[in-house]
Amino acid sequence: MSDSAPPKRSRRWMLYAPLGLAAAAGAGFYAMLQGLQDGSYNPRGVPSVLLGKPAPDFSLPALEGVGLPALASADLRGPLPGPALVNFWASWCAPCIIEHPQLMRLSREGVAVYGINYKDRIPEAGAFLQRHGNPYRRLGRDEPGRTAIDWGVYGVPETYLLDRQGMIRWRWAGPITADTLENELRPLLRRYA
Amino acid sequence: MKRWVFFCLLLALPAWGAVGDPNERLPDPAKEALAREIGRELRCLVCQNQSIEDSDAQLARDLRRLVRERVAAGEDQTAVIRFVHERYGDFVLLRPPVTAATMLLWATPILALGGGIAVIMFRRRRALAEAAALSPDEAKRLAELDRGAA
């Protein structure tokens, strides 16, 4: 721009447009950073397509040697006596160990926790429950991982909350820490009680 | 020359590795090609910047097997991709569908091209305008040069 004459009025927006764009982008990034911090935004998170839908059809065998009944989708159809959790886990999964005390706590409080043992060996899975306790009412064994694919599971642990009608209301990918339990899960359990 | 070819082949070695376990492949080469094409459209959800064809994650292997089973059963590309999409949502598609949320993503090339054209047009117009307006000094100097050349 020649500096002798001030820019014409009609072109002034060209000066402010980049500024506005930068401000908008800045606000967007700020919101993303905030979301990353409080956990509401996860760029690597895969949103579940099952939210608001019943559990997909499946029927899994029991895990031998632990004395728990098997699990099938029929067990998760409403009306249920209360909200229920379906937890995908494996003995080889380290975050599952972190999560286990929270599941034990919920189970002691009377929340129905159902388990799906993912791609595991029978003796190891049994030993895991012996060592860390058993929070599950029923436990299905998904050795080929096909049921997990039907649920849209992409890693263990993963946990789903079903309301009394058997509709999936919440999915948590990763371990349920004490923090997750208090801040995310408890309010939902109250809401769907 | 021979050495050079060998070197190039050596460089291409990782690409051979990506083809995957030979006993995963379908016996029918046409169906295997279709399965591979489908697999390249699907994101591995564990190592998220790879397709399931390129990834060595357990889940990617399971999905590859699932794709091959459905292709072997005679399903076409749309049906297989729909099956996986119904379970994992838009995120699994490496080519995301055009929705309100992905509008900006898809529009970016057009916006960038339009912006570039706008900048070029603006500059050309300005260049023309400036060329038209010679200061009196410049006009005088130009006239002198003209006279000198004549």
Short mmCIF file of C-alpha atoms in Angstrom, two decimals:
data_model
loop_
_atom_site.label_atom_id
_atom_site.label_comp_id
_atom_site.label_asym_id
_atom_site.label_seq_id
_atom_site.Cartn_x
_atom_site.Cartn_y
_atom_site.Cartn_z
CA MET A 1 0.00 0.00 0.00
CA SER A 2 1.34 3.42 -0.86
CA ASP A 3 1.86 5.37 2.35
CA SER A 4 1.03 8.77 0.91
CA ALA A 5 -2.76 8.24 0.87
CA PRO A 6 -4.69 6.51 3.66
CA PRO A 7 -6.36 3.27 2.55
CA LYS A 8 -9.77 3.76 1.02
CA ARG A 9 -12.76 3.05 3.25
CA SER A 10 -13.97 0.18 1.11
CA ARG A 11 -10.65 -1.63 1.50
CA ARG A 12 -10.27 -1.16 5.21
CA TRP A 13 -11.79 -4.59 5.91
CA MET A 14 -8.78 -6.13 4.26
CA LEU A 15 -6.71 -4.85 7.14
CA TYR A 16 -9.08 -6.11 9.79
CA ALA A 17 -10.07 -9.40 8.19
CA PRO A 18 -6.77 -11.20 8.99
CA LEU A 19 -6.88 -9.75 12.47
CA GLY A 20 -10.42 -11.04 12.99
CA LEU A 21 -9.47 -14.41 11.56
CA ALA A 22 -6.49 -14.68 13.90
CA ALA A 23 -8.68 -13.71 16.86
CA ALA A 24 -11.28 -16.35 15.95
CA ALA A 25 -8.60 -19.02 15.51
CA GLY A 26 -7.06 -18.00 18.84
CA ALA A 27 -10.41 -18.31 20.59
CA GLY A 28 -10.91 -21.73 19.01
CA PHE A 29 -7.51 -23.00 20.11
CA TYR A 30 -8.08 -21.62 23.58
CA ALA A 31 -11.36 -23.52 23.83
CA MET A 32 -9.63 -26.70 22.63
CA LEU A 33 -6.85 -26.32 25.22
CA GLN A 34 -9.42 -25.74 27.94
CA GLY A 35 -11.30 -28.84 26.82
CA LEU A 36 -8.09 -30.88 26.82
CA GLN A 37 -7.43 -29.80 30.37
CA ASP A 38 -10.82 -30.64 31.83
CA GLY A 39 -11.20 -33.77 29.70
CA SER A 40 -14.27 -32.63 27.72
CA TYR A 41 -12.30 -32.56 24.47
CA ASN A 42 -10.12 -35.43 23.34
CA PRO A 43 -8.77 -35.18 19.79
CA ARG A 44 -7.91 -38.90 19.77
CA GLY A 45 -11.20 -39.97 21.32
CA VAL A 46 -13.53 -42.04 19.19
CA PRO A 47 -17.14 -41.12 19.93
CA SER A 48 -19.32 -44.17 20.42
CA VAL A 49 -22.08 -44.74 17.89
CA LEU A 50 -23.96 -46.84 20.45
CA LEU A 51 -25.05 -43.93 22.63
CA GLY A 52 -28.84 -43.98 22.97
CA LYS A 53 -29.03 -47.49 21.55
CA PRO A 54 -29.39 -50.90 23.20
CA ALA A 55 -26.43 -53.26 23.45
CA PRO A 56 -25.64 -55.07 20.19
CA ASP A 57 -26.66 -58.73 20.00
CA PHE A 58 -24.13 -61.15 21.38
CA SER A 59 -23.84 -64.32 23.40
CA LEU A 60 -20.54 -65.12 25.05
CA PRO A 61 -19.38 -68.24 26.90
CA ALA A 62 -18.48 -68.10 30.58
CA LEU A 63 -14.88 -67.96 31.73
CA GLU A 64 -14.08 -71.47 32.91
CA GLY A 65 -13.05 -71.96 36.50
CA VAL A 66 -14.30 -68.70 38.04
CA GLY A 67 -17.88 -69.85 38.70
CA LEU A 68 -19.55 -66.80 37.14
CA PRO A 69 -22.53 -67.08 34.81
CA ALA A 70 -22.00 -66.29 31.11
CA LEU A 71 -23.09 -63.00 29.53
CA ALA A 72 -25.41 -62.37 26.58
CA SER A 73 -27.20 -59.29 25.26
CA ALA A 74 -30.45 -60.74 26.68
CA ASP A 75 -29.06 -60.00 30.16
CA LEU A 76 -28.73 -56.33 29.26
CA ARG A 77 -32.20 -55.72 27.85
CA GLY A 78 -34.56 -53.50 29.85
CA PRO A 79 -36.26 -53.21 32.17
CA LEU A 80 -33.25 -53.56 34.47
CA PRO A 81 -33.44 -53.09 38.26
CA GLY A 82 -30.96 -50.20 37.98
CA PRO A 83 -28.24 -48.77 35.77
CA ALA A 84 -25.61 -51.33 34.76
CA LEU A 85 -21.99 -51.21 33.68
CA VAL A 86 -20.40 -53.36 31.00
CA ASN A 87 -16.63 -53.48 31.37
CA PHE A 88 -14.20 -54.82 28.75
CA TRP A 89 -10.97 -55.95 30.39
CA ALA A 90 -8.02 -58.30 30.12
CA SER A 91 -5.42 -59.65 32.52
CA TRP A 92 -2.63 -58.39 30.23
CA CYS A 93 -3.91 -54.82 30.39
CA ALA A 94 -2.08 -52.67 32.93
CA PRO A 95 -4.68 -49.85 33.11
CA CYS A 96 -7.23 -52.54 34.05
CA ILE A 97 -5.33 -53.01 37.32
CA ILE A 98 -5.59 -49.27 37.99
CA GLU A 99 -9.30 -49.36 37.31
CA HIS A 100 -10.13 -52.49 39.27
CA PRO A 101 -10.52 -50.99 42.78
CA GLN A 102 -13.16 -48.60 41.43
CA LEU A 103 -15.12 -51.49 39.91
CA MET A 104 -14.83 -53.39 43.19
CA ARG A 105 -16.17 -50.37 45.05
CA LEU A 106 -19.15 -49.98 42.73
CA SER A 107 -19.91 -53.68 42.96
CA ARG A 108 -19.86 -53.52 46.78
CA GLU A 109 -22.25 -50.58 46.61
CA GLY A 110 -24.67 -52.77 44.68
CA VAL A 111 -24.14 -51.45 41.12
CA ALA A 112 -24.55 -54.21 38.52
CA VAL A 113 -21.14 -54.61 36.86
CA TYR A 114 -20.92 -57.03 33.94
CA GLY A 115 -17.60 -58.08 32.50
CA ILE A 116 -16.35 -59.04 29.07
CA ASN A 117 -12.91 -60.62 29.13
CA TYR A 118 -11.14 -59.55 25.93
CA LYS A 119 -8.56 -61.68 24.13
CA ASP A 120 -7.26 -63.34 27.22
CA ARG A 121 -6.06 -66.75 28.37
CA ILE A 122 -8.34 -68.57 30.79
CA PRO A 123 -5.83 -69.26 33.61
CA GLU A 124 -4.43 -65.69 33.51
CA ALA A 125 -7.89 -64.13 33.56
CA GLY A 126 -8.91 -66.35 36.48
CA ALA A 127 -5.72 -65.49 38.38
CA PHE A 128 -6.36 -61.78 37.82
CA LEU A 129 -9.77 -62.02 39.49
CA GLN A 130 -8.33 -64.10 42.31
CA ARG A 131 -5.63 -61.55 43.00
CA HIS A 132 -7.64 -58.35 42.56
CA GLY A 133 -11.15 -59.53 43.45
CA ASN A 134 -14.23 -60.14 41.34
CA PRO A 135 -16.59 -57.21 40.74
CA TYR A 136 -18.67 -58.94 38.04
CA ARG A 137 -22.18 -60.38 38.27
CA ARG A 138 -21.74 -62.08 34.96
CA LEU A 139 -18.67 -62.54 32.84
CA GLY A 140 -18.45 -63.36 29.16
CA ARG A 141 -15.30 -64.44 27.38
CA ASP A 142 -14.57 -62.75 24.07
CA GLU A 143 -11.42 -64.48 22.93
CA PRO A 144 -11.73 -63.66 19.19
CA GLY A 145 -12.67 -60.03 19.95
CA ARG A 146 -15.69 -60.03 17.64
CA THR A 147 -18.19 -58.88 20.27
CA ALA A 148 -15.80 -56.06 21.12
CA ILE A 149 -15.86 -54.96 17.46
CA ASP A 150 -19.67 -55.00 17.53
CA TRP A 151 -19.53 -52.64 20.50
CA GLY A 152 -16.99 -50.39 18.78
CA VAL A 153 -14.33 -51.16 21.38
CA TYR A 154 -10.84 -50.06 20.32
CA GLY A 155 -8.85 -50.90 23.42
CA VAL A 156 -9.17 -52.21 26.94
CA PRO A 157 -10.32 -51.15 29.41
CA GLU A 158 -13.52 -49.70 28.06
CA THR A 159 -16.73 -49.27 30.03
CA TYR A 160 -20.33 -48.65 29.03
CA LEU A 161 -23.19 -47.43 31.21
CA LEU A 162 -26.68 -48.71 30.47
CA ASP A 163 -29.81 -47.13 31.89
CA ARG A 164 -32.75 -49.12 33.28
CA GLN A 165 -34.23 -49.46 29.80
CA GLY A 166 -31.00 -51.08 28.66
CA MET A 167 -29.99 -48.07 26.55
CA ILE A 168 -26.30 -47.19 26.39
CA ARG A 169 -25.81 -43.73 27.92
CA TRP A 170 -22.07 -43.36 28.39
CA ARG A 171 -18.85 -44.87 27.17
CA TRP A 172 -15.47 -44.45 28.81
CA ALA A 173 -12.37 -45.51 26.89
CA GLY A 174 -9.50 -46.02 29.31
CA PRO A 175 -9.36 -46.77 33.01
CA ILE A 176 -12.02 -45.51 35.40
CA THR A 177 -9.84 -43.73 37.93
CA ALA A 178 -11.09 -42.58 41.33
CA ASP A 179 -11.46 -39.16 39.72
CA THR A 180 -13.49 -40.47 36.79
CA LEU A 181 -15.70 -42.36 39.20
CA GLU A 182 -16.52 -39.31 41.32
CA ASN A 183 -16.76 -36.67 38.60
CA GLU A 184 -18.18 -38.54 35.63
CA LEU A 185 -19.75 -41.82 36.63
CA ARG A 186 -21.41 -41.02 39.95
CA PRO A 187 -23.52 -38.14 38.59
CA LEU A 188 -24.67 -40.41 35.75
CA LEU A 189 -25.48 -43.29 38.10
CA ARG A 190 -27.61 -40.85 40.12
CA ARG A 191 -29.31 -39.53 37.02
CA TYR A 192 -30.22 -42.96 35.68
CA ALA A 193 -30.96 -44.56 39.06
CA MET B 1 23.80 -49.63 -12.14
CA LYS B 2 23.12 -53.03 -10.57
CA ARG B 3 24.17 -51.69 -7.24
CA TRP B 4 21.86 -48.76 -7.66
CA VAL B 5 18.88 -51.04 -8.36
CA PHE B 6 19.73 -53.12 -5.32
CA PHE B 7 19.88 -49.98 -3.20
CA CYS B 8 16.47 -48.87 -4.45
CA LEU B 9 15.01 -52.28 -3.65
CA LEU B 10 16.51 -52.06 -0.20
CA LEU B 11 14.81 -48.71 0.29
CA ALA B 12 11.50 -50.25 -0.73
CA LEU B 13 11.84 -53.03 1.84
CA PRO B 14 9.52 -51.46 4.43
CA ALA B 15 6.80 -51.25 1.77
CA TRP B 16 6.95 -55.00 1.28
CA GLY B 17 6.53 -55.43 5.01
CA ALA B 18 3.31 -53.40 4.96
CA VAL B 19 1.62 -55.92 2.69
CA GLY B 20 0.99 -58.03 5.74
CA ASP B 21 1.05 -61.64 6.75
CA PRO B 22 0.76 -63.84 3.62
CA ASN B 23 -1.58 -66.29 5.33
CA GLU B 24 -3.98 -63.42 6.00
CA ARG B 25 -4.49 -62.97 2.27
CA LEU B 26 -7.46 -64.25 0.35
CA PRO B 27 -6.70 -66.96 -2.24
CA ASP B 28 -8.60 -65.04 -4.95
CA PRO B 29 -6.32 -62.15 -6.04
CA ALA B 30 -9.27 -60.00 -7.22
CA LYS B 31 -10.99 -60.32 -3.85
CA GLU B 32 -7.72 -59.71 -2.03
CA ALA B 33 -7.26 -56.51 -4.07
CA LEU B 34 -10.77 -55.38 -3.13
CA ALA B 35 -10.16 -56.21 0.53
CA ARG B 36 -6.96 -54.18 0.43
CA GLU B 37 -8.71 -51.25 -1.19
CA ILE B 38 -11.38 -51.34 1.53
CA GLY B 39 -8.74 -51.66 4.23
CA ARG B 40 -6.96 -48.56 3.00
CA GLU B 41 -10.18 -46.58 3.53
CA LEU B 42 -10.43 -47.62 7.18
CA ARG B 43 -8.50 -46.01 9.99
CA CYS B 44 -6.77 -48.11 12.58
CA LEU B 45 -8.22 -46.77 15.83
CA VAL B 46 -5.20 -47.76 17.88
CA CYS B 47 -2.45 -46.05 15.88
CA GLN B 48 -4.69 -43.42 14.45
CA ASN B 49 -2.70 -42.16 11.48
CA GLN B 50 -2.48 -45.53 9.77
CA SER B 51 -5.02 -47.49 7.81
CA ILE B 52 -5.85 -50.99 8.99
CA GLU B 53 -3.85 -52.31 6.03
CA ASP B 54 -0.71 -50.55 7.25
CA SER B 55 -1.06 -51.14 10.96
CA ASP B 56 0.31 -53.99 12.99
CA ALA B 57 -2.05 -53.43 15.93
CA GLN B 58 -4.12 -56.39 17.08
CA LEU B 59 -7.39 -54.57 16.39
CA ALA B 60 -6.24 -53.69 12.86
CA ARG B 61 -5.45 -57.35 12.28
CA ASP B 62 -8.92 -58.33 13.50
CA LEU B 63 -10.54 -55.74 11.25
CA ARG B 64 -8.49 -56.92 8.27
CA ARG B 65 -9.70 -60.43 8.90
CA LEU B 66 -13.28 -59.21 9.24
CA VAL B 67 -13.05 -57.25 5.98
CA ARG B 68 -11.68 -60.32 4.20
CA GLU B 69 -14.40 -62.57 5.58
CA ARG B 70 -17.09 -60.24 4.33
CA VAL B 71 -15.43 -59.78 0.95
CA ALA B 72 -15.07 -63.56 0.61
CA ALA B 73 -18.80 -63.84 1.41
CA GLY B 74 -19.45 -61.65 -1.64
CA GLU B 75 -20.12 -58.24 -0.08
CA ASP B 76 -19.15 -55.14 -2.04
CA GLN B 77 -17.07 -52.21 -0.82
CA THR B 78 -20.04 -50.07 0.33
CA ALA B 79 -21.53 -52.92 2.37
CA VAL B 80 -18.26 -53.75 4.14
CA ILE B 81 -17.45 -50.13 4.89
CA ARG B 82 -21.00 -49.59 6.16
CA PHE B 83 -20.60 -52.55 8.51
CA VAL B 84 -17.49 -51.07 10.10
CA HIS B 85 -18.87 -47.52 10.03
CA GLU B 86 -21.98 -48.65 11.96
CA ARG B 87 -19.72 -49.83 14.77
CA TYR B 88 -16.96 -47.23 14.92
CA GLY B 89 -18.62 -44.13 13.46
CA ASP B 90 -17.16 -41.46 11.17
CA PHE B 91 -13.81 -41.67 12.93
CA VAL B 92 -12.98 -44.99 11.29
CA LEU B 93 -13.29 -43.54 7.78
CA LEU B 94 -10.04 -42.09 6.47
CA ARG B 95 -12.18 -40.14 3.98
CA PRO B 96 -14.67 -38.42 6.29
CA PRO B 97 -18.21 -37.80 4.97
CA VAL B 98 -19.31 -34.21 4.30
CA THR B 99 -21.32 -33.09 7.33
CA ALA B 100 -21.76 -29.78 9.15
CA ALA B 101 -18.80 -30.69 11.38
CA THR B 102 -16.45 -31.58 8.51
CA MET B 103 -17.56 -28.73 6.23
CA LEU B 104 -14.54 -26.56 7.01
CA LEU B 105 -12.21 -29.51 6.45
CA TRP B 106 -13.60 -30.13 2.98
CA ALA B 107 -13.94 -26.46 2.08
CA THR B 108 -10.35 -25.57 3.03
CA PRO B 109 -8.80 -26.25 -0.41
CA ILE B 110 -11.49 -24.18 -2.13
CA LEU B 111 -11.15 -21.40 0.42
CA ALA B 112 -7.36 -21.42 0.05
CA LEU B 113 -7.62 -21.33 -3.75
CA GLY B 114 -10.20 -18.52 -3.62
CA GLY B 115 -8.01 -16.58 -1.19
CA GLY B 116 -5.00 -16.99 -3.46
CA ILE B 117 -6.95 -15.80 -6.51
CA ALA B 118 -8.25 -12.82 -4.55
CA VAL B 119 -4.71 -11.84 -3.52
CA ILE B 120 -3.43 -12.14 -7.11
CA MET B 121 -6.31 -10.08 -8.50
CA PHE B 122 -5.90 -7.43 -5.84
CA ARG B 123 -2.18 -7.15 -6.57
CA ARG B 124 -2.64 -6.97 -10.32
CA ARG B 125 -5.25 -4.27 -10.00
CA ARG B 126 -2.98 -2.30 -7.75
CA ALA B 127 -0.04 -2.76 -10.10
CA LEU B 128 -2.15 -1.47 -13.01
CA ALA B 129 -3.40 1.49 -11.00
CA GLU B 130 0.13 2.39 -9.95
CA ALA B 131 1.43 2.11 -13.51
CA ALA B 132 -1.24 4.52 -14.67
CA ALA B 133 -0.34 7.18 -12.14
CA LEU B 134 3.13 8.60 -12.87
CA SER B 135 4.23 11.50 -10.77
CA PRO B 136 5.11 14.73 -12.71
CA ASP B 137 8.81 14.08 -11.99
CA GLU B 138 8.60 10.57 -13.38
CA ALA B 139 6.75 11.83 -16.45
CA LYS B 140 9.45 14.39 -17.06
CA ARG B 141 12.23 11.84 -16.65
CA LEU B 142 10.47 9.40 -18.93
CA ALA B 143 10.13 12.09 -21.57
CA GLU B 144 13.86 12.84 -21.26
CA LEU B 145 14.72 9.17 -21.67
CA ASP B 146 12.47 8.97 -24.69
CA ARG B 147 14.17 11.94 -26.22
CA GLY B 148 17.60 10.43 -25.47
CA ALA B 149 16.68 7.19 -27.16
CA ALA B 150 15.31 8.86 -30.25
#
